[in-house]
Short mmCIF file of C-alpha atoms and ligand atoms in Angstrom, two decimals:
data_model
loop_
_atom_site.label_atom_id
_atom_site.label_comp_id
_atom_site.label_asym_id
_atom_site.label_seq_id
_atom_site.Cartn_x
_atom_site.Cartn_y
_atom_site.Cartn_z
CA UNK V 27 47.26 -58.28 12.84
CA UNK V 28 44.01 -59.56 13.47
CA UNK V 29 42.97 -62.34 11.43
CA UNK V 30 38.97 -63.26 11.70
CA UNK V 31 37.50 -66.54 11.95
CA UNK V 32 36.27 -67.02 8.58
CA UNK V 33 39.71 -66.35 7.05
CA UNK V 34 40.93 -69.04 8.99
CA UNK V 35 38.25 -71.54 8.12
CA UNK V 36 39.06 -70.66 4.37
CA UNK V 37 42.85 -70.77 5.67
CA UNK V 38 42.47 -74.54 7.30
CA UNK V 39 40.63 -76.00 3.93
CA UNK V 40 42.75 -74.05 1.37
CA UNK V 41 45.92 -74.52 3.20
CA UNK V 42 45.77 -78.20 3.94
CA UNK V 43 44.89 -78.57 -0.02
CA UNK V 44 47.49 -76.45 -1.02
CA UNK V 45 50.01 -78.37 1.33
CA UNK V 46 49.07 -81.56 0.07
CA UNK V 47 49.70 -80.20 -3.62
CA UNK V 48 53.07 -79.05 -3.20
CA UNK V 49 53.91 -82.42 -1.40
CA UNK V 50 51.86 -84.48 -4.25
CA UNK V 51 54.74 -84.93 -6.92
CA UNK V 52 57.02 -85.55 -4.75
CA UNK V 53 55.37 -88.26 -2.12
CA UNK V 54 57.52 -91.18 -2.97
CA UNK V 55 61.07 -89.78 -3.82
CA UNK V 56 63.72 -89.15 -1.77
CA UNK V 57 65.19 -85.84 -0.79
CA UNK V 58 68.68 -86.49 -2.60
CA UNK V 59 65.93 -87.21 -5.42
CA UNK V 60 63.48 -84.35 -5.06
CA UNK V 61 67.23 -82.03 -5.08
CA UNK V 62 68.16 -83.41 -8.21
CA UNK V 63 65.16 -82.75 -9.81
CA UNK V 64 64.14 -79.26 -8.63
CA UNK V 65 67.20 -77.67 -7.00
CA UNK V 66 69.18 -77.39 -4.12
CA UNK V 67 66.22 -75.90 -1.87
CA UNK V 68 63.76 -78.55 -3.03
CA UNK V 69 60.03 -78.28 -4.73
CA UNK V 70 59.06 -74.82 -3.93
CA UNK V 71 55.92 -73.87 -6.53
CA UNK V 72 53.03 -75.67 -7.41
CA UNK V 73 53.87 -78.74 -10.03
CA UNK V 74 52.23 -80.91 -11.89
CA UNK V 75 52.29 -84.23 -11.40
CA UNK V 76 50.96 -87.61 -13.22
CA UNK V 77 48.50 -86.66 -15.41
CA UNK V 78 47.57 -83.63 -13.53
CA UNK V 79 48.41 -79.66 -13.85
CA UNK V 80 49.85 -77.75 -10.87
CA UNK V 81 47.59 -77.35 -7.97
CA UNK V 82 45.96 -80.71 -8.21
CA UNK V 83 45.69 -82.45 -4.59
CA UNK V 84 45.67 -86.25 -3.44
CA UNK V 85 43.47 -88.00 -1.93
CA UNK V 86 44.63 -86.49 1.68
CA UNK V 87 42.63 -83.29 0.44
CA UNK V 88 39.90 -85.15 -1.23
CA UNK V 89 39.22 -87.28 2.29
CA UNK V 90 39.80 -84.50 4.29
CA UNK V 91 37.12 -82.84 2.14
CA UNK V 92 34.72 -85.84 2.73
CA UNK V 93 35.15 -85.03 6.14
CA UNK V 94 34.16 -81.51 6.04
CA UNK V 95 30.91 -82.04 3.87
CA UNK V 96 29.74 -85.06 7.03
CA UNK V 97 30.57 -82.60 9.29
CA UNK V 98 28.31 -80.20 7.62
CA UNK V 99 25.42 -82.18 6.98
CA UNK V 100 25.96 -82.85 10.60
CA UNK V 101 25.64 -79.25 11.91
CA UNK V 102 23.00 -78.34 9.50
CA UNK V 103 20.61 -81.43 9.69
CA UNK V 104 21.71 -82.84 13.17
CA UNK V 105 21.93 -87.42 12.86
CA UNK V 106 24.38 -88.98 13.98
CA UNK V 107 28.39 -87.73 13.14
CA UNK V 108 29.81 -90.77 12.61
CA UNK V 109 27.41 -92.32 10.37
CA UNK V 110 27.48 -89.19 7.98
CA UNK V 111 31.13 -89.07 7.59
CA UNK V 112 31.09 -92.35 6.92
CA UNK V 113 28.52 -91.99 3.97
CA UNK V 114 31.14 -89.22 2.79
CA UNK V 115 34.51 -91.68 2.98
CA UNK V 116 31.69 -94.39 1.34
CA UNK V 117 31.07 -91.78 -1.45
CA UNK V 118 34.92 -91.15 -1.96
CA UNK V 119 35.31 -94.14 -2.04
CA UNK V 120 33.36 -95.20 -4.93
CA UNK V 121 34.38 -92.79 -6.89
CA UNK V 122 38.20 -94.59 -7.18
CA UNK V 123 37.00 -96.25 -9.86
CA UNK V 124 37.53 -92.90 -12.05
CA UNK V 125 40.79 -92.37 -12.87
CA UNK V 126 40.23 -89.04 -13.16
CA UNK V 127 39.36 -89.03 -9.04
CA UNK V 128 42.47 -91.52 -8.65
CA UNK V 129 44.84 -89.54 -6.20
CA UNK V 130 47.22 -92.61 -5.06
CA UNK V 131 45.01 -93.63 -2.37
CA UNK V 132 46.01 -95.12 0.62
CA UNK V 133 45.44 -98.78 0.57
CA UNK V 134 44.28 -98.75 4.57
CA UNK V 135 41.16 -96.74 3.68
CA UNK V 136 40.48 -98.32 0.25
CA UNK V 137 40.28 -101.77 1.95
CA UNK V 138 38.23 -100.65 4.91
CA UNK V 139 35.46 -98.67 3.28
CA UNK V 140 35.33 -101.24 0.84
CA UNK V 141 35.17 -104.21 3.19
CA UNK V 142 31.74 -102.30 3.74
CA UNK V 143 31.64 -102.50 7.43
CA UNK V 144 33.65 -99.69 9.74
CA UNK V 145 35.73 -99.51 12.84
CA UNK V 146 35.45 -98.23 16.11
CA UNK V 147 37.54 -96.98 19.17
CA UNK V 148 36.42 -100.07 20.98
CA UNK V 149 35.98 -102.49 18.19
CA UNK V 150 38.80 -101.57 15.61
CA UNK V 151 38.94 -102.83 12.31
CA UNK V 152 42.47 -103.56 11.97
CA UNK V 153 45.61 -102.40 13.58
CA UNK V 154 46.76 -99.63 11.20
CA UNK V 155 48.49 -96.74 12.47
CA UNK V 156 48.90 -95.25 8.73
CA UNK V 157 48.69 -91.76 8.50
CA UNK V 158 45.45 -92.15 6.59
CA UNK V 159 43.13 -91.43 9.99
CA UNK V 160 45.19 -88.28 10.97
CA UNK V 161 45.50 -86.91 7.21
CA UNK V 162 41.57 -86.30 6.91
CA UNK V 163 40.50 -85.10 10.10
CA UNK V 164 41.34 -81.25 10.38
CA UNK V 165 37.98 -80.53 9.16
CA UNK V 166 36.77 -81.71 12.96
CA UNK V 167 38.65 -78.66 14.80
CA UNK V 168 36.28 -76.34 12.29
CA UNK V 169 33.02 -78.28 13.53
CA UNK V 170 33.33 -78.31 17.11
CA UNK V 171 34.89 -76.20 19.62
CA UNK V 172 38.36 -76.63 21.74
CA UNK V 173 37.85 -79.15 24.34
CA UNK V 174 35.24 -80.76 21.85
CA UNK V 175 37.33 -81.31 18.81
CA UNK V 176 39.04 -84.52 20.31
CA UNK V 177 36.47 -87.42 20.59
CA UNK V 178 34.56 -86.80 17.01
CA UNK V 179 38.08 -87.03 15.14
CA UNK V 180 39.47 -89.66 16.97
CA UNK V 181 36.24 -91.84 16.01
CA UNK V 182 36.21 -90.34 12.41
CA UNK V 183 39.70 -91.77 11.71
CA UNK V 184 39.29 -95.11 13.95
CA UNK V 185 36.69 -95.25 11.20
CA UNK V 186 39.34 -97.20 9.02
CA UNK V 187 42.70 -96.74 11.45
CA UNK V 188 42.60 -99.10 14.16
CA UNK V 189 45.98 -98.87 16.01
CA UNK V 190 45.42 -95.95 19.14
CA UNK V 191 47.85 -94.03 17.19
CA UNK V 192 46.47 -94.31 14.09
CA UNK V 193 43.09 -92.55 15.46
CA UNK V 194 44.60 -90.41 18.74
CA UNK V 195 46.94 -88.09 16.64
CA UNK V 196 43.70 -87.00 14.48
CA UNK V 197 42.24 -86.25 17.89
CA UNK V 198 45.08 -84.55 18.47
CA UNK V 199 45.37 -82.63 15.37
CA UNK V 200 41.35 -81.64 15.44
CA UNK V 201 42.13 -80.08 18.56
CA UNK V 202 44.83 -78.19 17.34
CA UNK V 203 42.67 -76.82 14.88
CA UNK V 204 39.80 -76.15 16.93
CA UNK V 205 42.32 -74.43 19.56
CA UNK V 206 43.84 -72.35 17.00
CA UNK V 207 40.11 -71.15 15.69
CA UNK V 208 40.05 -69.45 18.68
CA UNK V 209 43.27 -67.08 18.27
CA UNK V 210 45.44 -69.56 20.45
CA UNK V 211 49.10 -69.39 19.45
CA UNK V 212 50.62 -72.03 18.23
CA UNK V 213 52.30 -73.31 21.43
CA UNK V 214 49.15 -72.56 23.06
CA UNK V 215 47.05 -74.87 21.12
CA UNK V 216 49.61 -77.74 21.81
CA UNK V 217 49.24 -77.56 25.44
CA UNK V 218 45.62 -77.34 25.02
CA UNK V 219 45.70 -80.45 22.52
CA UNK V 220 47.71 -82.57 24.95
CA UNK V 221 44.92 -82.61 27.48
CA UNK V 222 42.49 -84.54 25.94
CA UNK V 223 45.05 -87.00 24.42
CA UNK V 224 46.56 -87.63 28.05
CA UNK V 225 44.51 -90.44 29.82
CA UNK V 226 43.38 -92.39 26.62
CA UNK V 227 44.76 -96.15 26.43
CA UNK V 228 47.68 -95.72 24.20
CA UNK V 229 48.48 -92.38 23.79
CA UNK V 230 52.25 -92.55 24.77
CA UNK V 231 53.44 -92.98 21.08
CA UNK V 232 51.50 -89.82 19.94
CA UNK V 233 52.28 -87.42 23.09
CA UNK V 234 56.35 -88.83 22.59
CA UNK V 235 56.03 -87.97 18.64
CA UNK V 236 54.53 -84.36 19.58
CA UNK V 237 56.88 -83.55 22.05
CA UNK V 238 59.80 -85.08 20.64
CA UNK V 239 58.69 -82.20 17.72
CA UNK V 240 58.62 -79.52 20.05
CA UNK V 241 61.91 -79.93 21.28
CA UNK V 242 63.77 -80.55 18.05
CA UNK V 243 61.96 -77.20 16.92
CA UNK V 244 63.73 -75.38 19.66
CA UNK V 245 67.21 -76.91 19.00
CA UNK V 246 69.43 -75.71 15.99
CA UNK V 247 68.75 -78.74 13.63
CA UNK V 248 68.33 -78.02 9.97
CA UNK V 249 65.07 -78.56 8.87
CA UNK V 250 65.54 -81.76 6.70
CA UNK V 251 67.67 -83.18 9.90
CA UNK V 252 64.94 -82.37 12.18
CA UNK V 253 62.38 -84.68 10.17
CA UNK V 254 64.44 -87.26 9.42
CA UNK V 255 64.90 -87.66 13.22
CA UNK V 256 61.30 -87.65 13.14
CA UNK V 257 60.69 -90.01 10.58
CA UNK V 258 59.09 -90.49 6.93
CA UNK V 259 55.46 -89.29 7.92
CA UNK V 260 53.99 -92.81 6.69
CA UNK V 261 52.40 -93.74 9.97
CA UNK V 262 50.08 -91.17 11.92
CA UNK V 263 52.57 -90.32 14.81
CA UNK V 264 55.23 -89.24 12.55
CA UNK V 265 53.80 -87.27 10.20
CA UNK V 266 51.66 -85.71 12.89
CA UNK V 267 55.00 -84.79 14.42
CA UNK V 268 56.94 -83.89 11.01
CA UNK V 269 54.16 -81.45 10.41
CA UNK V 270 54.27 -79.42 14.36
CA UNK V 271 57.87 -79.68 13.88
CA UNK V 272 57.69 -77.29 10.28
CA UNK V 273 54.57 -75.22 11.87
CA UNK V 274 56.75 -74.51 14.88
CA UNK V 275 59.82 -73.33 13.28
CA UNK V 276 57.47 -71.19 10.34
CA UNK V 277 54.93 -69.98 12.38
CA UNK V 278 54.04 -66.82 10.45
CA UNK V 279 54.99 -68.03 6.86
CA UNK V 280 52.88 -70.35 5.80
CA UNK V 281 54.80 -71.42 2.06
CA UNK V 282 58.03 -71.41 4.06
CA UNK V 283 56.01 -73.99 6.37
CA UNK V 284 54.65 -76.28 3.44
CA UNK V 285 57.89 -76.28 1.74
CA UNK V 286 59.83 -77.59 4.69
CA UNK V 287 56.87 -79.98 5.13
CA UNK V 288 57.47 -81.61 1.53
CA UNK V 289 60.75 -82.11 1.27
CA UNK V 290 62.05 -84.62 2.46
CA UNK V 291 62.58 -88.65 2.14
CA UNK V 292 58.80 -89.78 2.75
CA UNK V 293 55.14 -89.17 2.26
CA UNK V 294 55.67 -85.69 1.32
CA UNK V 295 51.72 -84.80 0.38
CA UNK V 296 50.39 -85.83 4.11
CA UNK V 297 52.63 -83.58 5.89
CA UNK V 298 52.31 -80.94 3.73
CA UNK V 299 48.22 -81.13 3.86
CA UNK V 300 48.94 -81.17 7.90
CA UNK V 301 51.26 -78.23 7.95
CA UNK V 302 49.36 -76.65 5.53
CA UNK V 303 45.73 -76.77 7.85
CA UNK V 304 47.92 -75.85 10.99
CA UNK V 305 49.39 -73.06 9.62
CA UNK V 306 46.54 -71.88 7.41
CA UNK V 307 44.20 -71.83 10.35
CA UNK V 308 47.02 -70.11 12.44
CA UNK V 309 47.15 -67.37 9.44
CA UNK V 310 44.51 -67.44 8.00
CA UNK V 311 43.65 -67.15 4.37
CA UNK V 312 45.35 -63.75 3.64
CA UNK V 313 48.65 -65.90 4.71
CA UNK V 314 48.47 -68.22 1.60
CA UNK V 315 50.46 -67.15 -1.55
CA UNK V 316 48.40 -65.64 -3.56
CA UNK V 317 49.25 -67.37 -7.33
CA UNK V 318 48.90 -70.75 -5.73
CA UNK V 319 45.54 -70.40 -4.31
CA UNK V 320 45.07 -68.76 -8.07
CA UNK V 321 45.74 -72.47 -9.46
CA UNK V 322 44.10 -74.34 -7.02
CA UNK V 323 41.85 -77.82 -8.33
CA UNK V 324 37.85 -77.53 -6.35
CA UNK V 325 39.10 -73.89 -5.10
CA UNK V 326 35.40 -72.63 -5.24
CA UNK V 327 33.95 -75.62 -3.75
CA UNK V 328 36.55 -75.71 -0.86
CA UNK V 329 36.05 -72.00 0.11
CA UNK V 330 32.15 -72.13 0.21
CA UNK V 331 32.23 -75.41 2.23
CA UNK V 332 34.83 -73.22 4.61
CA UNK V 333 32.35 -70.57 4.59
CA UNK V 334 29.44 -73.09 5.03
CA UNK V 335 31.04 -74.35 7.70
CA UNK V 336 32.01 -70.97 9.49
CA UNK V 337 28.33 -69.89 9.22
CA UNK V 338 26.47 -73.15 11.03
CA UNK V 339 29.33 -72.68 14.10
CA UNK V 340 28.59 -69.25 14.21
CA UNK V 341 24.80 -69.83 14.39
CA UNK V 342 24.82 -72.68 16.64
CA UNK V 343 27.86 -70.56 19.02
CA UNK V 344 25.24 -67.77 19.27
CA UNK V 345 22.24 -70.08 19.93
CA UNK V 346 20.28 -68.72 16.78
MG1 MG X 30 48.00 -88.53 -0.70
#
């Protein structure tokens, strides 16, 4: 089936929100936990959770968001990338003083953006490799093109992530993105992603996460044995590999994808939002179930900044 670009620009954006939803009540139990509560296969529907109704997201979707609306100021006014993100994440960032907005944050990017100053690649602010950085940066691989995507992520999440793996594996997952835009399958788009990754100072601990991802994906673990080997998704390079590992072994069923995403002993909401924008931008938006997109928080605002963003590529790809 042919699935065209828009559909997976809607796809990355209502995928990695709807990811990050099915993850959100869940983030901080365990999986013996998460069984006891919702049955033997885990959280499977939209819930609600705190004070919110089924379909609400976290703060991985609301960042992730911030990113997309820089990166469209970006392509529609021109300046400078970096800076307008970073008024985005600034803008988020105040608004954690509404409860309302209060998505349990992570504490990496609360502290940075509000120390007001920023970090670099070459000057980082700290030595986080929290999965904050990774978690936000999808957006990139819908603003600029394979072989691109890489750089503009990496220096979007080094932003508040200063450890190389903190900022590499959203490099890496921008790429992904950007690779699978373009029709790549999913096993193409890693070995494209890897090329840009290889050759930066510290990369090993990504690249070793990715592959270690691919390979468990090919053996006959169980899912919830193959992430655990992986890891809790807390830091960038695990959760980065936690959510190739479920996008590998679901590539054309994107709530079979999520779900194995969520469940399981660690930060359940992340890995979701990252399986859910690989696997919604590998199937586009036809490939999300059809009552949760019905129930999803911002669902308006996230397709027409998908759509946004589709249109200023296409313009600029065509030279108009
Ligand atoms: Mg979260």
């Amino acid at each position: 089936m042919r699935i065209d670009r828009r559909s997976r620009y809607r796809g990355c954006l209502a995928g990695l929100a709807l990811g990050d939803a099915l993850g959100a009540p869940v983030e901080f139990e365990s999986l013996s936990t998460i069984r006891g509560k919702y049955g033997v296969r885990g959280i499977t529907e939209l819930q609600p959770w705190d004070r919110f109704p089924a379909g609400s997201f976290t703060d991985d979707t609301q960042m992730s968001l911030a990113t997309a609306r820089g990166c469209l100021r970006f392509l529609r006014d021109g300046g400078n990338p970096y800076r307008l993100v970073l008024e985005e994440y600034r803008t988020w960032r105040r608004t954690q003083t509404n409860p309302a907005e209060i998505r349990s944050p992570g504490g990496t990017c609360l502290d940075a953006l509000g120390s007001g100053g920023f970090g670099t690649m070459d000057a980082p602010i700290n030595d986080s490799k929290g999965c904050g950085g990774v978690m936000r940066v999808a957006p990139a691989g819908l603003a600029w093109p394979s072989g691109s995507a890489f750089d503009p992520a990496s220096r979007f999440a080094a932003l508040t992530h200063g450890h190389p793996t903190g900022h590499l594996a959203g490099g890496f997952l921008a790429e992904l993105i950007a690779a699978l835009v373009e029709g790549r399958t999913l096993s193409e788009a890693l070995r494209k992603a890897r090329k840009p990754l290889v050759g930066r100072r510290g990369h090993e601990e990504t690249l070793n996460a990715v592959q270690r991802a691919e390979e468990l994906a090919g053996s006959t673990v169980t899912a919830p044995e193959g992430i655990q080997k992986l890891g809790e998704g807390w830091v960038a390079d695990e959760a980065l590999a936690i959510a190739v590992f479920c996008s590998l072994r679901n590539e054309d069923d994107f709530r079979k994808g999520v779900t194995a995403a969520v469940n399981h002993s660690g930060d359940s909401d992340s890995t979701g939002c990252l399986t859910g924008a690989i696997l919604g931008t590998r199937l586009g938006f036809g490939a999300l179930p059809e009552k949760w997109v019905a129930v999803l928080e911002k669902r308006e605002e996230i397709l027409s900044l998908a759509d946004e963003l589709f249109e200023l590529r296409r313009r600029q790809s065509s030279g108009s």
